[in-house]
CSV table of C-alpha atoms and ligand atoms in Angstrom, one decimal:
chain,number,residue,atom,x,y,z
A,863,UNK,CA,83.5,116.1,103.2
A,864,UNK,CA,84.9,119.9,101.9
A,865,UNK,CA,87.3,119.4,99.2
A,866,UNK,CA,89.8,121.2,101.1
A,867,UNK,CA,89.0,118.2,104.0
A,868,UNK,CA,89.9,115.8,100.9
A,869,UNK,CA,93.4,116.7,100.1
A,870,UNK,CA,95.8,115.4,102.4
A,871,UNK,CA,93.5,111.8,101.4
A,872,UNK,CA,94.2,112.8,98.0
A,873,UNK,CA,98.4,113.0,98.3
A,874,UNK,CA,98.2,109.5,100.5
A,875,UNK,CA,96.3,108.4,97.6
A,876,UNK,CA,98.4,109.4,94.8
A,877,UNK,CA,102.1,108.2,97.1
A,878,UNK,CA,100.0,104.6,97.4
A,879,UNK,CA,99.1,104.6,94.0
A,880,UNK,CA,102.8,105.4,93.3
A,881,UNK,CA,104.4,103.2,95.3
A,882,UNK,CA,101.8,99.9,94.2
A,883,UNK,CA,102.4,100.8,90.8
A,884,UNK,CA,106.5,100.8,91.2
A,885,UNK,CA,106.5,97.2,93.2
A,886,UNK,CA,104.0,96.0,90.0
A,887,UNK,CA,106.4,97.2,87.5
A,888,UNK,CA,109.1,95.8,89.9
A,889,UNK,CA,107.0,92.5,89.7
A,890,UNK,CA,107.0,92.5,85.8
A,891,UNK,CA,103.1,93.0,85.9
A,892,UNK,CA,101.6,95.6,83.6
A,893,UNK,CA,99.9,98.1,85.9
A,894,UNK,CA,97.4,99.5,83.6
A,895,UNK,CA,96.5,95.7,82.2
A,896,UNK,CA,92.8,94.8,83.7
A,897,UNK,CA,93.6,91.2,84.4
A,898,UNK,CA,96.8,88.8,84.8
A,899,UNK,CA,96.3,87.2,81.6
A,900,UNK,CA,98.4,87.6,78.5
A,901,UNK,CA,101.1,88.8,81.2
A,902,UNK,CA,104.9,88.2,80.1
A,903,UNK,CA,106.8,86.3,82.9
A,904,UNK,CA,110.5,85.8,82.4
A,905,UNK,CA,111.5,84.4,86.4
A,906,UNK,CA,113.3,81.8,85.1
A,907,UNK,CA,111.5,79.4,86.7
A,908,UNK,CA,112.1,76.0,85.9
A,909,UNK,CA,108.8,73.8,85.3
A,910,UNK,CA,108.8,72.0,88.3
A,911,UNK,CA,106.4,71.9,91.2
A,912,UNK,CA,108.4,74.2,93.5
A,913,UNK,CA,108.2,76.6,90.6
A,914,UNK,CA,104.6,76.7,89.9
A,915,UNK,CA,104.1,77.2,93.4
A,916,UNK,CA,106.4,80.2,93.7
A,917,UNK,CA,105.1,81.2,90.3
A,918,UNK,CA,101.2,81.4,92.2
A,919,UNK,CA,103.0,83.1,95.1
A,920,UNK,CA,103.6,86.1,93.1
A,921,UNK,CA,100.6,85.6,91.1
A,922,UNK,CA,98.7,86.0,94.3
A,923,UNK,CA,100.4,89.2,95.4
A,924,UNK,CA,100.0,91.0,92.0
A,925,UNK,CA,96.0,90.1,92.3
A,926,UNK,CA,96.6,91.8,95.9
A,927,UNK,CA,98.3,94.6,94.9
A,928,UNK,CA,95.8,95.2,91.6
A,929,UNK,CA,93.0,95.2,93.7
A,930,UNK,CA,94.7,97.3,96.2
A,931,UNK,CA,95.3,99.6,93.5
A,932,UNK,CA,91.6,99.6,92.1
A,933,UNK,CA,90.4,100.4,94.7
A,934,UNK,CA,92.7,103.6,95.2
A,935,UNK,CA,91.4,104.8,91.9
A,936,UNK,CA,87.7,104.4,93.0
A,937,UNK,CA,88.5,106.4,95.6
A,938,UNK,CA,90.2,109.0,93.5
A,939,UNK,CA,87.2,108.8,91.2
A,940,UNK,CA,85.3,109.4,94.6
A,941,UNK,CA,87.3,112.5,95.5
A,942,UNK,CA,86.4,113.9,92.0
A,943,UNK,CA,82.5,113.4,92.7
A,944,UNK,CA,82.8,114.8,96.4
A,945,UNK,CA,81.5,111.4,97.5
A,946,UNK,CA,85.0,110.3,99.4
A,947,UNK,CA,84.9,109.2,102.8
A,948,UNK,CA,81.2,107.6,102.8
A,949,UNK,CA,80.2,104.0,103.3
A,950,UNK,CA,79.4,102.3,100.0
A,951,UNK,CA,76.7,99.8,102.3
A,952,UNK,CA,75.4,102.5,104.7
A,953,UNK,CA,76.1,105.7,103.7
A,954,UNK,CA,77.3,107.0,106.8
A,955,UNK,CA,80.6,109.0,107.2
A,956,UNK,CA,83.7,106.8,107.8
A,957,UNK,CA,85.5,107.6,110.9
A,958,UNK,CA,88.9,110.0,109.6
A,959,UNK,CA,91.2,107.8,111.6
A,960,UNK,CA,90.0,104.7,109.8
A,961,UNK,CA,90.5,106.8,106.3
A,962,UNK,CA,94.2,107.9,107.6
A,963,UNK,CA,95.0,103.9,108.3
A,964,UNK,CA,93.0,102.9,104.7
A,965,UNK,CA,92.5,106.0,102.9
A,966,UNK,CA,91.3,103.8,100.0
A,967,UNK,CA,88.5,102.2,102.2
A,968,UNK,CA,85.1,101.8,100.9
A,969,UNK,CA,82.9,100.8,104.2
A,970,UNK,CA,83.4,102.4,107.5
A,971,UNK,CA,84.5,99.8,110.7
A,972,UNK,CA,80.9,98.6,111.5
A,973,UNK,CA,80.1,97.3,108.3
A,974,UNK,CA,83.7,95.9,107.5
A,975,UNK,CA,83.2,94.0,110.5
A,976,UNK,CA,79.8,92.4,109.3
A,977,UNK,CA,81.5,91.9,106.2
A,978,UNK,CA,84.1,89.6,108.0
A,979,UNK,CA,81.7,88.1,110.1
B,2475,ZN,ZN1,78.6,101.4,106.7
């Protein structure tokens, strides 16, 4: 892909990136921390069952929304290295309205779907 091809990818990028890293903050998760440990909740949860389960509910969303955001910044790092928009299992080119749905996607269609099964 030109660079110039790369661009508009680039801007969805950077709004996603934007917008994950805003609903993290929102979250009281650290966006730039690596993992969800040493993280400072204040939900005023009580300790009770029904809290700890609400407590892994958001848990489980911030995991989503870190990897989410990881792996917009491989694809920045791609974008950098001219090496955006290809397969990381078969190399081939993936389809542009697959990386307009996903810009951040890192197999094209056919091997997502042997990744699923
Ligand atoms: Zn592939």
């Amino acid at each position: 892909m030109e660079a110039a091809e790369m661009t508009p990818y680039r801007e969805l990028l950077d709004e996603q990136k934007e917008a994950l890293r805003r609903q993290l903050t929102d979250m009281g998760a650290d966006p730039d921390a690596d993992s969800l440990e040493g993280m400072d909740f204040d939900f005023g949860f009580a300790d009770s069952a029904q809290s700890t389960a609400e407590r892994n509910k958001v848990l489980a969303v911030i995991e989503r929304l870190r990897e989410n955001l990881h792996d917009i910044d491989l694809a920045l790092a791609k974008i950098e290295k001219g090496t955006y928009g290809i397969c990381e299992r078969c190399g081939d080119p993936i389809a542009p309205e697959r990386l307009e749905a996903i810009p951040y996607a890192r197999l094209d269609m056919k091997c997502k779907q042997k990744e699923s099964g």
